[in-house]
DNA sequence: GTCTATACTCGGATAGAC
DNA sequence: GTCTATCCGAGTATAGAC
């Protein structure tokens, strides 16, 4: 897993992620990918056997980064403070490194669903959303735990939750406060 | 807007909705649509000038049904009871008539984003999600109002919120209770 | 007014030359 | 490791049959 002479493979994946996130998987032609890399279309087929295999690579990166966070989150204690820390961590990643990956996931939701690796991706997204659930709890508490994670995620997608009235507010902040309330069971603390 | 002698046009839209919801817009070929209708591919072009125009028809149905609900919801009083009634109504529609339409919207999120009519669809989905917002309220309250609607919607997408531990629970019921709490500001009433 | 036959273009994919 | 040539399938356009 080392000593690759050129970096073409990685560059393809990077350009593909960009284009897939912008225009969507299906609407992105390999022609465009090749052009942006200054190579010809069939040249791509040296590095990947199929267009879908390029997708696979991008999905794997997404899956790995989520699984990493889930693994970390699982070995945190079940205290309220630790759970809030998990929420903050998710929010931080989303507004930073994860942004393009999540944009990609959102735009290509349909393509991901029919992809071989889609099952695994779905599984780890569920793990992420369920990270704050405690096994013994009631169905309602579990739903609230998941909703809290979702709230933080949605706080990073202004499209749906942008408040027309006052666009100044930091949506992330608001989402985090609402998620906190959901997890702690209402505690306005102000 | 009446007196069409054959129903081919409607049948195309119906079959298209089915296939788009199943396999996704891009992965559905006009060949498949035509085959399922027992006509030839070019015959579709008599009724619709392009594949995208078929999509447009499906989107319009979706938009209309949402706008209808939003219009009704907007003329409800701002009382707590009325807001809960709105949530119940959304939940009811989702688990019934809207199910295929929402599955379609979910699978084809990417395609919808790049469609001319996508803007309008997005707008009316935002209206739907914001239906319980009251203009003067704090950003937090508004976020919670939107989250309540989302919760009800998510309660109908078992994929993400299914509880492994006890799959017997009616997710809709749970979602509705959680949404109620969000709207009324915590009131366990049990 | 409704559909079929045919043909064109473009994008994904393969084989083989350099 | 990349390019040329080529194939195939899908969206699209048009002519014309009924």
GROMACS .gro file of N, CA and C in nm, chain A residues 80 83-84 87-88 132 140-141 143-149 151-152 172-190, chain B residues 137-145 147 178 181-187:
model
  162
   80UNK      N    1  -2.363   1.282   3.038
   80UNK     CA    2  -2.421   1.391   2.960
   80UNK      C    3  -2.312   1.476   2.897
   83UNK      N    4  -2.162   1.317   2.596
   83UNK     CA    5  -2.253   1.317   2.481
   83UNK      C    6  -2.257   1.453   2.413
   84UNK      N    7  -2.253   1.557   2.494
   84UNK     CA    8  -2.250   1.691   2.434
   84UNK      C    9  -2.120   1.711   2.358
   87UNK      N   10  -2.156   1.564   2.022
   87UNK     CA   11  -2.233   1.653   1.933
   87UNK      C   12  -2.145   1.766   1.880
   88UNK      N   13  -2.068   1.825   1.969
   88UNK     CA   14  -1.980   1.934   1.926
   88UNK      C   15  -1.880   1.885   1.822
  132UNK      N   16  -2.572   0.845   2.011
  132UNK     CA   17  -2.608   0.890   2.146
  132UNK      C   18  -2.714   0.804   2.212
  140UNK      N   19  -3.882   0.647   2.276
  140UNK     CA   20  -3.891   0.792   2.263
  140UNK      C   21  -3.756   0.858   2.288
  141UNK      N   22  -3.692   0.815   2.395
  141UNK     CA   23  -3.559   0.870   2.426
  141UNK      C   24  -3.462   0.843   2.311
  143UNK      N   25  -3.534   0.797   1.999
  143UNK     CA   26  -3.569   0.882   1.885
  143UNK      C   27  -3.513   1.022   1.907
  144UNK      N   28  -3.526   1.070   2.029
  144UNK     CA   29  -3.474   1.203   2.060
  144UNK      C   30  -3.323   1.209   2.045
  145UNK      N   31  -3.257   1.103   2.086
  145UNK     CA   32  -3.111   1.100   2.072
  145UNK      C   33  -3.072   1.110   1.926
  146UNK      N   34  -3.142   1.034   1.843
  146UNK     CA   35  -3.111   1.038   1.700
  146UNK      C   36  -3.144   1.175   1.642
  147UNK      N   37  -3.255   1.229   1.686
  147UNK     CA   38  -3.297   1.359   1.635
  147UNK      C   39  -3.195   1.467   1.671
  148UNK      N   40  -3.133   1.451   1.786
  148UNK     CA   41  -3.032   1.548   1.829
  148UNK      C   42  -2.915   1.549   1.730
  149UNK      N   43  -2.867   1.430   1.694
  149UNK     CA   44  -2.758   1.422   1.597
  149UNK      C   45  -2.802   1.483   1.464
  151UNK      N   46  -3.023   1.705   1.415
  151UNK     CA   47  -3.035   1.851   1.426
  151UNK      C   48  -2.902   1.917   1.398
  152UNK      N   49  -2.796   1.860   1.455
  152UNK     CA   50  -2.662   1.915   1.433
  152UNK      C   51  -2.625   1.907   1.286
  172UNK      N   52  -2.546   2.691   1.325
  172UNK     CA   53  -2.478   2.585   1.398
  172UNK      C   54  -2.499   2.598   1.548
  173UNK      N   55  -2.486   2.720   1.596
  173UNK     CA   56  -2.505   2.748   1.737
  173UNK      C   57  -2.645   2.708   1.782
  174UNK      N   58  -2.742   2.753   1.705
  174UNK     CA   59  -2.882   2.723   1.736
  174UNK      C   60  -2.905   2.572   1.737
  175UNK      N   61  -2.856   2.506   1.633
  175UNK     CA   62  -2.874   2.361   1.622
  175UNK      C   63  -2.814   2.291   1.743
  176UNK      N   64  -2.698   2.335   1.782
  176UNK     CA   65  -2.628   2.273   1.894
  176UNK      C   66  -2.707   2.292   2.023
  177UNK      N   67  -2.764   2.410   2.041
  177UNK     CA   68  -2.843   2.434   2.163
  177UNK      C   69  -2.967   2.347   2.164
  178UNK      N   70  -3.034   2.338   2.051
  178UNK     CA   71  -3.155   2.256   2.044
  178UNK      C   72  -3.120   2.110   2.067
  179UNK      N   73  -3.010   2.065   2.007
  179UNK     CA   74  -2.967   1.926   2.026
  179UNK      C   75  -2.936   1.899   2.173
  180UNK      N   76  -2.873   1.994   2.236
  180UNK     CA   77  -2.841   1.980   2.379
  180UNK      C   78  -2.967   1.961   2.461
  181UNK      N   79  -3.065   2.044   2.431
  181UNK     CA   80  -3.193   2.032   2.502
  181UNK      C   81  -3.252   1.893   2.484
  182UNK      N   82  -3.244   1.842   2.361
  182UNK     CA   83  -3.300   1.710   2.333
  182UNK      C   84  -3.230   1.601   2.413
  183UNK      N   85  -3.099   1.615   2.424
  183UNK     CA   86  -3.022   1.511   2.491
  183UNK      C   87  -3.038   1.517   2.642
  184UNK      N   88  -3.036   1.639   2.696
  184UNK     CA   89  -3.043   1.653   2.841
  184UNK      C   90  -3.186   1.650   2.891
  185UNK      N   91  -3.279   1.662   2.802
  185UNK     CA   92  -3.419   1.664   2.844
  185UNK      C   93  -3.460   1.800   2.897
  186UNK      N   94  -3.446   1.899   2.813
  186UNK     CA   95  -3.491   2.036   2.844
  186UNK      C   96  -3.415   2.096   2.962
  187UNK      N   97  -3.338   2.194   2.930
  187UNK     CA   98  -3.259   2.260   3.034
  187UNK      C   99  -3.207   2.391   2.977
  188UNK      N  100  -3.293   2.492   2.971
  188UNK     CA  101  -3.263   2.617   2.901
  188UNK      C  102  -3.138   2.687   2.952
  189UNK      N  103  -3.098   2.664   3.073
  189UNK     CA  104  -2.980   2.722   3.135
  189UNK      C  105  -2.944   2.865   3.093
  190UNK      N  106  -3.043   2.950   3.089
  190UNK     CA  107  -3.005   3.091   3.067
  190UNK      C  108  -3.083   3.185   3.158
  327UNK      N  109  -4.097   3.451   1.680
  327UNK     CA  110  -4.025   3.367   1.776
  327UNK      C  111  -3.873   3.370   1.764
  328UNK      N  112  -3.809   3.317   1.865
  328UNK     CA  113  -3.663   3.312   1.866
  328UNK      C  114  -3.613   3.210   1.763
  329UNK      N  115  -3.489   3.225   1.724
  329UNK     CA  116  -3.430   3.133   1.627
  329UNK      C  117  -3.438   2.990   1.678
  330UNK      N  118  -3.423   2.976   1.808
  330UNK     CA  119  -3.426   2.843   1.866
  330UNK      C  120  -3.564   2.780   1.854
  331UNK      N  121  -3.664   2.859   1.890
  331UNK     CA  122  -3.802   2.809   1.880
  331UNK      C  123  -3.833   2.772   1.736
  332UNK      N  124  -3.789   2.853   1.642
  332UNK     CA  125  -3.816   2.825   1.502
  332UNK      C  126  -3.746   2.697   1.458
  333UNK      N  127  -3.625   2.681   1.504
  333UNK     CA  128  -3.552   2.559   1.469
  333UNK      C  129  -3.627   2.438   1.523
  334UNK      N  130  -3.677   2.451   1.643
  334UNK     CA  131  -3.752   2.340   1.703
  334UNK      C  132  -3.880   2.311   1.628
  335UNK      N  133  -3.944   2.417   1.584
  335UNK     CA  134  -4.067   2.397   1.507
  335UNK      C  135  -4.038   2.318   1.379
  337UNK      N  136  -3.782   2.127   1.328
  337UNK     CA  137  -3.736   1.993   1.365
  337UNK      C  138  -3.855   1.902   1.395
  368UNK      N  139  -4.265   1.277   2.004
  368UNK     CA  140  -4.146   1.362   2.016
  368UNK      C  141  -4.171   1.499   1.954
  371UNK      N  142  -4.375   1.714   2.184
  371UNK     CA  143  -4.292   1.770   2.290
  371UNK      C  144  -4.215   1.892   2.241
  372UNK      N  145  -4.162   1.881   2.120
  372UNK     CA  146  -4.085   1.991   2.064
  372UNK      C  147  -4.172   2.116   2.046
  373UNK      N  148  -4.294   2.095   2.002
  373UNK     CA  149  -4.381   2.208   1.973
  373UNK      C  150  -4.436   2.271   2.101
  374UNK      N  151  -4.474   2.186   2.196
  374UNK     CA  152  -4.534   2.240   2.319
  374UNK      C  153  -4.428   2.280   2.420
  375UNK      N  154  -4.307   2.240   2.398
  375UNK     CA  155  -4.201   2.272   2.494
  375UNK      C  156  -4.204   2.181   2.614
  376UNK      N  157  -4.188   2.054   2.588
  376UNK     CA  158  -4.180   1.952   2.694
  376UNK      C  159  -4.306   1.944   2.778
  377UNK      N  160  -4.371   1.835   2.763
  377UNK     CA  161  -4.497   1.814   2.838
  377UNK      C  162  -4.529   1.666   2.831
   0.00000   0.00000   0.00000
